[in-house]
Amino acid sequence: QQQVKQSPQSLIVQKGGISIINCAYENTAFDYFPWYQQFPGKGPALLIAIRPDVSEKKEGRFTISFNKSAKQFSLHIMDSQPGDSATYFCAASMSSFNKFYFGSGTKLNVKP
Amino acid sequence: GAVVSQHPSRVICKSGTSVKIECRSLDFQATTMFWYRQFPKKSLMLMATSNEGSKATYEQGVEKDKFLINHASLTLSTLTVTSAHPEDSSFYICSASAGSGRGGEQYFGPGTRLTVT
């Protein structure tokens, strides 16, 4: 049973546009929701993370929106750049240092 | 962010041999380390969780006798793939956490590409 569902599987965005990736979870015990960026042949790198006590967190061009009642969270990348082209994974955990349940990943392609 | 290294970054071995992959936390003490496996264009699949000085906890379906995990110190965990076969070829990634310290974040290593011929 997949604990975290991620969509879309792939996304093409023009340079300067907004990239939006969505995730949904089932387990209400989850209280830590990170997003990771992964380039081919590299390990995932933490982009931004949120806890359920806030509905939005912004760091630079990256924003997480969190809807606790709907059990959904999303990543918004503003002013998308070709360098943002990578695979993005959402995850959920019962704490930041417990095991993560990863989404299936979204391959983002930002066209110049 | 904190630094986690893996060695080797790439390894090719013959079927039937064993391969050891090291995961080190370079600038913090990792109370917990995780080992993941990732197939091409797929998500990360957790294999096991290890706490320093304790036996690793394996996820369902992961053979503990085939994937030996040792977390001997707060900065080093090793994954040994025993009697490797071509189907074990994959990208193996570790992550490390300082627990409630350092904000409790998990930091991932750069991964090890294993190819079994």
Coordinates of C-alpha atoms in Angstrom, one line a residue:
Chain A
Q1 CA 0.0 0.0 0.0
Q2 CA 1.5 3.3 -1.1
Q3 CA 1.6 5.7 1.9
V4 CA 2.3 8.8 -0.2
K5 CA 0.9 9.4 -3.7
Q6 CA 2.6 11.9 -5.9
S7 CA 1.5 13.6 -9.2
P8 CA 2.1 14.3 -11.9
Q9 CA 4.7 11.7 -13.0
S10 CA 6.3 14.3 -15.3
L11 CA 5.9 18.0 -15.9
I12 CA 7.1 20.4 -18.6
V13 CA 7.2 24.1 -17.7
Q14 CA 8.5 27.1 -19.7
K15 CA 11.3 29.1 -18.1
G16 CA 9.8 31.7 -15.8
G17 CA 6.6 29.7 -15.2
I18 CA 5.3 28.1 -12.0
S19 CA 5.9 24.3 -11.4
I20 CA 3.4 22.6 -9.1
I21 CA 3.8 19.1 -7.8
N22 CA 1.2 17.5 -5.5
C23 CA 1.3 14.8 -2.9
A24 CA -1.4 13.1 -0.7
Y25 CA -1.0 10.9 2.3
E26 CA -3.2 8.7 4.4
N27 CA -1.6 8.3 7.8
T28 CA -2.6 11.1 10.1
A29 CA 0.3 10.3 12.3
F30 CA 2.7 11.8 9.8
D31 CA 4.1 15.1 11.0
Y32 CA 7.0 15.9 8.8
F33 CA 6.8 16.5 5.1
P34 CA 10.0 17.2 3.2
W35 CA 10.6 17.7 -0.5
Y36 CA 13.8 16.4 -2.1
Q37 CA 15.5 17.3 -5.4
Q38 CA 17.5 14.6 -7.2
F39 CA 19.7 15.0 -10.3
P40 CA 20.7 11.9 -12.3
G41 CA 23.3 9.8 -10.6
K42 CA 23.2 11.8 -7.4
G43 CA 21.6 11.4 -4.0
P44 CA 18.5 13.4 -3.1
A45 CA 19.0 16.8 -1.6
L46 CA 16.6 18.4 0.9
L47 CA 14.8 21.4 -0.7
I48 CA 12.3 22.4 1.9
A49 CA 10.2 20.8 4.6
I50 CA 7.1 21.6 6.6
R51 CA 5.4 20.4 9.7
P52 CA 1.6 20.3 10.2
D53 CA 1.4 23.4 12.5
V54 CA 1.7 25.7 9.5
S55 CA -0.1 25.9 6.2
E56 CA 2.6 27.3 4.1
K57 CA 6.4 27.6 4.1
K58 CA 8.5 29.6 1.7
E59 CA 12.2 29.5 1.0
G60 CA 13.3 31.6 -1.9
R61 CA 11.5 30.4 -5.0
F62 CA 10.2 27.2 -3.3
T63 CA 6.9 27.1 -1.4
I64 CA 5.2 24.2 0.3
S65 CA 1.4 24.5 0.7
F66 CA 0.0 22.2 3.3
N67 CA -3.7 21.2 3.8
K68 CA -4.1 19.1 6.9
S69 CA -7.8 18.4 6.5
A70 CA -7.3 17.2 3.0
K71 CA -4.1 15.4 3.8
Q72 CA -2.4 17.0 0.9
F73 CA 0.7 19.1 0.4
S74 CA 2.3 20.6 -2.7
L75 CA 5.5 22.1 -3.9
H76 CA 5.4 25.3 -5.9
I77 CA 8.5 26.4 -7.8
M78 CA 8.2 30.1 -8.8
D79 CA 10.1 31.5 -11.8
S80 CA 11.2 28.0 -12.8
Q81 CA 14.6 27.8 -14.4
P82 CA 16.3 25.2 -16.7
G83 CA 18.6 24.4 -13.7
D84 CA 15.5 23.3 -11.8
S85 CA 15.1 20.4 -14.2
A86 CA 15.4 17.3 -12.0
T87 CA 13.3 14.7 -10.3
Y88 CA 11.4 15.8 -7.2
F89 CA 10.3 13.5 -4.4
C90 CA 7.9 14.3 -1.6
A91 CA 8.1 12.3 1.6
A92 CA 6.3 11.9 4.9
S93 CA 7.4 10.7 8.2
M94 CA 6.4 10.5 11.8
S95 CA 9.3 12.7 12.7
S96 CA 12.2 14.1 10.7
F97 CA 14.5 11.4 11.9
N98 CA 12.3 8.4 11.4
K99 CA 12.0 6.5 8.2
F100 CA 10.6 8.3 5.2
Y101 CA 7.8 7.2 3.0
F102 CA 8.6 8.6 -0.5
G103 CA 6.3 9.5 -3.3
S104 CA 6.9 8.0 -6.7
G105 CA 8.7 11.1 -8.0
T106 CA 8.0 13.8 -10.6
K107 CA 10.4 14.5 -13.4
L108 CA 10.5 18.2 -14.1
N109 CA 11.7 19.6 -17.4
V110 CA 12.0 23.4 -17.6
K111 CA 12.3 24.5 -21.2
P112 CA 14.4 27.6 -22.0
Chain B
G1 CA 23.5 21.2 5.5
A2 CA 25.4 18.3 6.9
V3 CA 27.6 16.1 4.7
V4 CA 27.2 12.4 4.2
S5 CA 29.6 10.5 2.0
Q6 CA 29.5 7.1 0.4
H7 CA 32.3 4.9 -0.9
P8 CA 32.7 3.7 -3.5
S9 CA 30.6 5.8 -5.8
R10 CA 30.6 3.1 -8.4
V11 CA 31.5 -0.6 -8.2
I12 CA 31.4 -3.4 -10.7
C13 CA 31.7 -6.9 -9.3
K14 CA 31.3 -10.5 -10.6
S15 CA 28.4 -12.6 -9.7
G16 CA 28.9 -14.6 -6.5
T17 CA 31.2 -12.1 -4.9
S18 CA 30.5 -9.7 -2.0
V19 CA 30.6 -6.0 -2.1
K20 CA 30.8 -3.5 0.9
I21 CA 29.5 0.0 0.7
E22 CA 30.4 2.6 3.3
C23 CA 28.3 5.5 4.5
R24 CA 29.9 8.2 6.6
S25 CA 28.5 11.3 8.3
L26 CA 31.4 13.7 8.1
D27 CA 30.4 16.5 10.4
F28 CA 27.9 15.1 12.8
Q29 CA 27.1 12.0 14.8
A30 CA 24.4 9.9 13.2
T31 CA 22.4 8.0 15.7
T32 CA 20.3 6.5 12.9
M33 CA 21.2 5.6 9.4
F34 CA 19.0 4.4 6.6
W35 CA 19.7 2.4 3.5
Y36 CA 17.7 2.8 0.3
R37 CA 17.7 1.1 -3.0
Q38 CA 16.6 3.0 -6.2
F39 CA 15.9 1.4 -9.6
P40 CA 16.2 3.6 -12.7
K41 CA 13.5 6.2 -12.9
K42 CA 11.9 4.9 -9.7
S43 CA 11.4 6.1 -6.2
L44 CA 13.6 5.3 -3.2
M45 CA 12.8 2.0 -1.5
L46 CA 13.8 1.7 2.1
M47 CA 15.8 -1.4 2.8
A48 CA 16.7 -1.1 6.5
T49 CA 17.1 1.2 9.4
S50 CA 20.2 1.0 11.7
N51 CA 20.9 2.5 15.0
E52 CA 24.4 2.7 16.3
G53 CA 25.3 -0.4 18.3
S54 CA 22.0 -2.2 17.5
K55 CA 20.9 -4.7 14.9
A56 CA 19.4 -3.2 11.8
T57 CA 15.6 -3.3 11.3
Y58 CA 14.9 -4.6 7.8
E59 CA 11.8 -3.8 5.8
Q60 CA 9.5 -6.5 4.7
G61 CA 10.9 -8.4 1.7
V62 CA 14.5 -7.5 2.3
E63 CA 16.8 -10.4 2.9
K64 CA 18.8 -9.7 6.0
D65 CA 21.3 -12.4 5.2
K66 CA 21.9 -11.0 1.8
F67 CA 22.2 -7.4 2.7
L68 CA 24.3 -7.2 5.9
I69 CA 24.2 -3.8 7.6
N70 CA 26.6 -2.8 10.4
H71 CA 26.4 0.5 12.2
A72 CA 29.6 0.2 14.3
S73 CA 30.0 3.9 15.2
L74 CA 28.1 7.1 15.2
T75 CA 29.8 8.1 11.9
L76 CA 29.9 4.9 9.9
S77 CA 27.4 2.4 8.6
T78 CA 28.2 -0.3 6.1
L79 CA 26.0 -2.3 3.7
T80 CA 27.5 -5.6 2.4
V81 CA 25.8 -7.2 -0.5
T82 CA 26.7 -10.9 -0.1
S83 CA 26.9 -13.3 -3.0
A84 CA 25.8 -10.6 -5.4
H85 CA 23.8 -11.5 -8.5
P86 CA 22.9 -9.3 -11.5
E87 CA 19.5 -8.6 -10.1
D88 CA 21.2 -6.8 -7.2
S89 CA 22.5 -4.2 -9.6
S90 CA 21.0 -0.9 -8.5
F91 CA 21.7 2.5 -7.0
Y92 CA 22.2 2.3 -3.3
I93 CA 21.7 5.4 -1.2
C94 CA 22.2 5.9 2.5
S95 CA 20.9 8.7 4.7
A96 CA 21.9 9.8 8.2
S97 CA 20.1 11.5 11.0
A98 CA 21.4 13.0 14.3
G99 CA 18.0 12.3 15.9
S100 CA 16.6 15.2 17.7
G101 CA 19.9 17.1 17.3
R102 CA 20.7 19.4 14.3
G103 CA 17.0 19.9 13.9
G104 CA 16.5 16.2 13.4
E105 CA 17.0 16.4 9.7
Q106 CA 18.0 13.5 7.5
Y107 CA 20.9 13.9 5.1
F108 CA 21.4 11.7 2.1
G109 CA 24.7 10.5 0.6
P110 CA 25.5 10.7 -3.1
G111 CA 24.7 7.1 -3.8
T112 CA 26.7 4.1 -5.0
R113 CA 26.0 2.5 -8.4
L114 CA 26.5 -1.3 -8.1
T115 CA 26.7 -3.3 -11.3
V116 CA 27.0 -7.1 -11.0
T117 CA 28.2 -8.9 -14.1

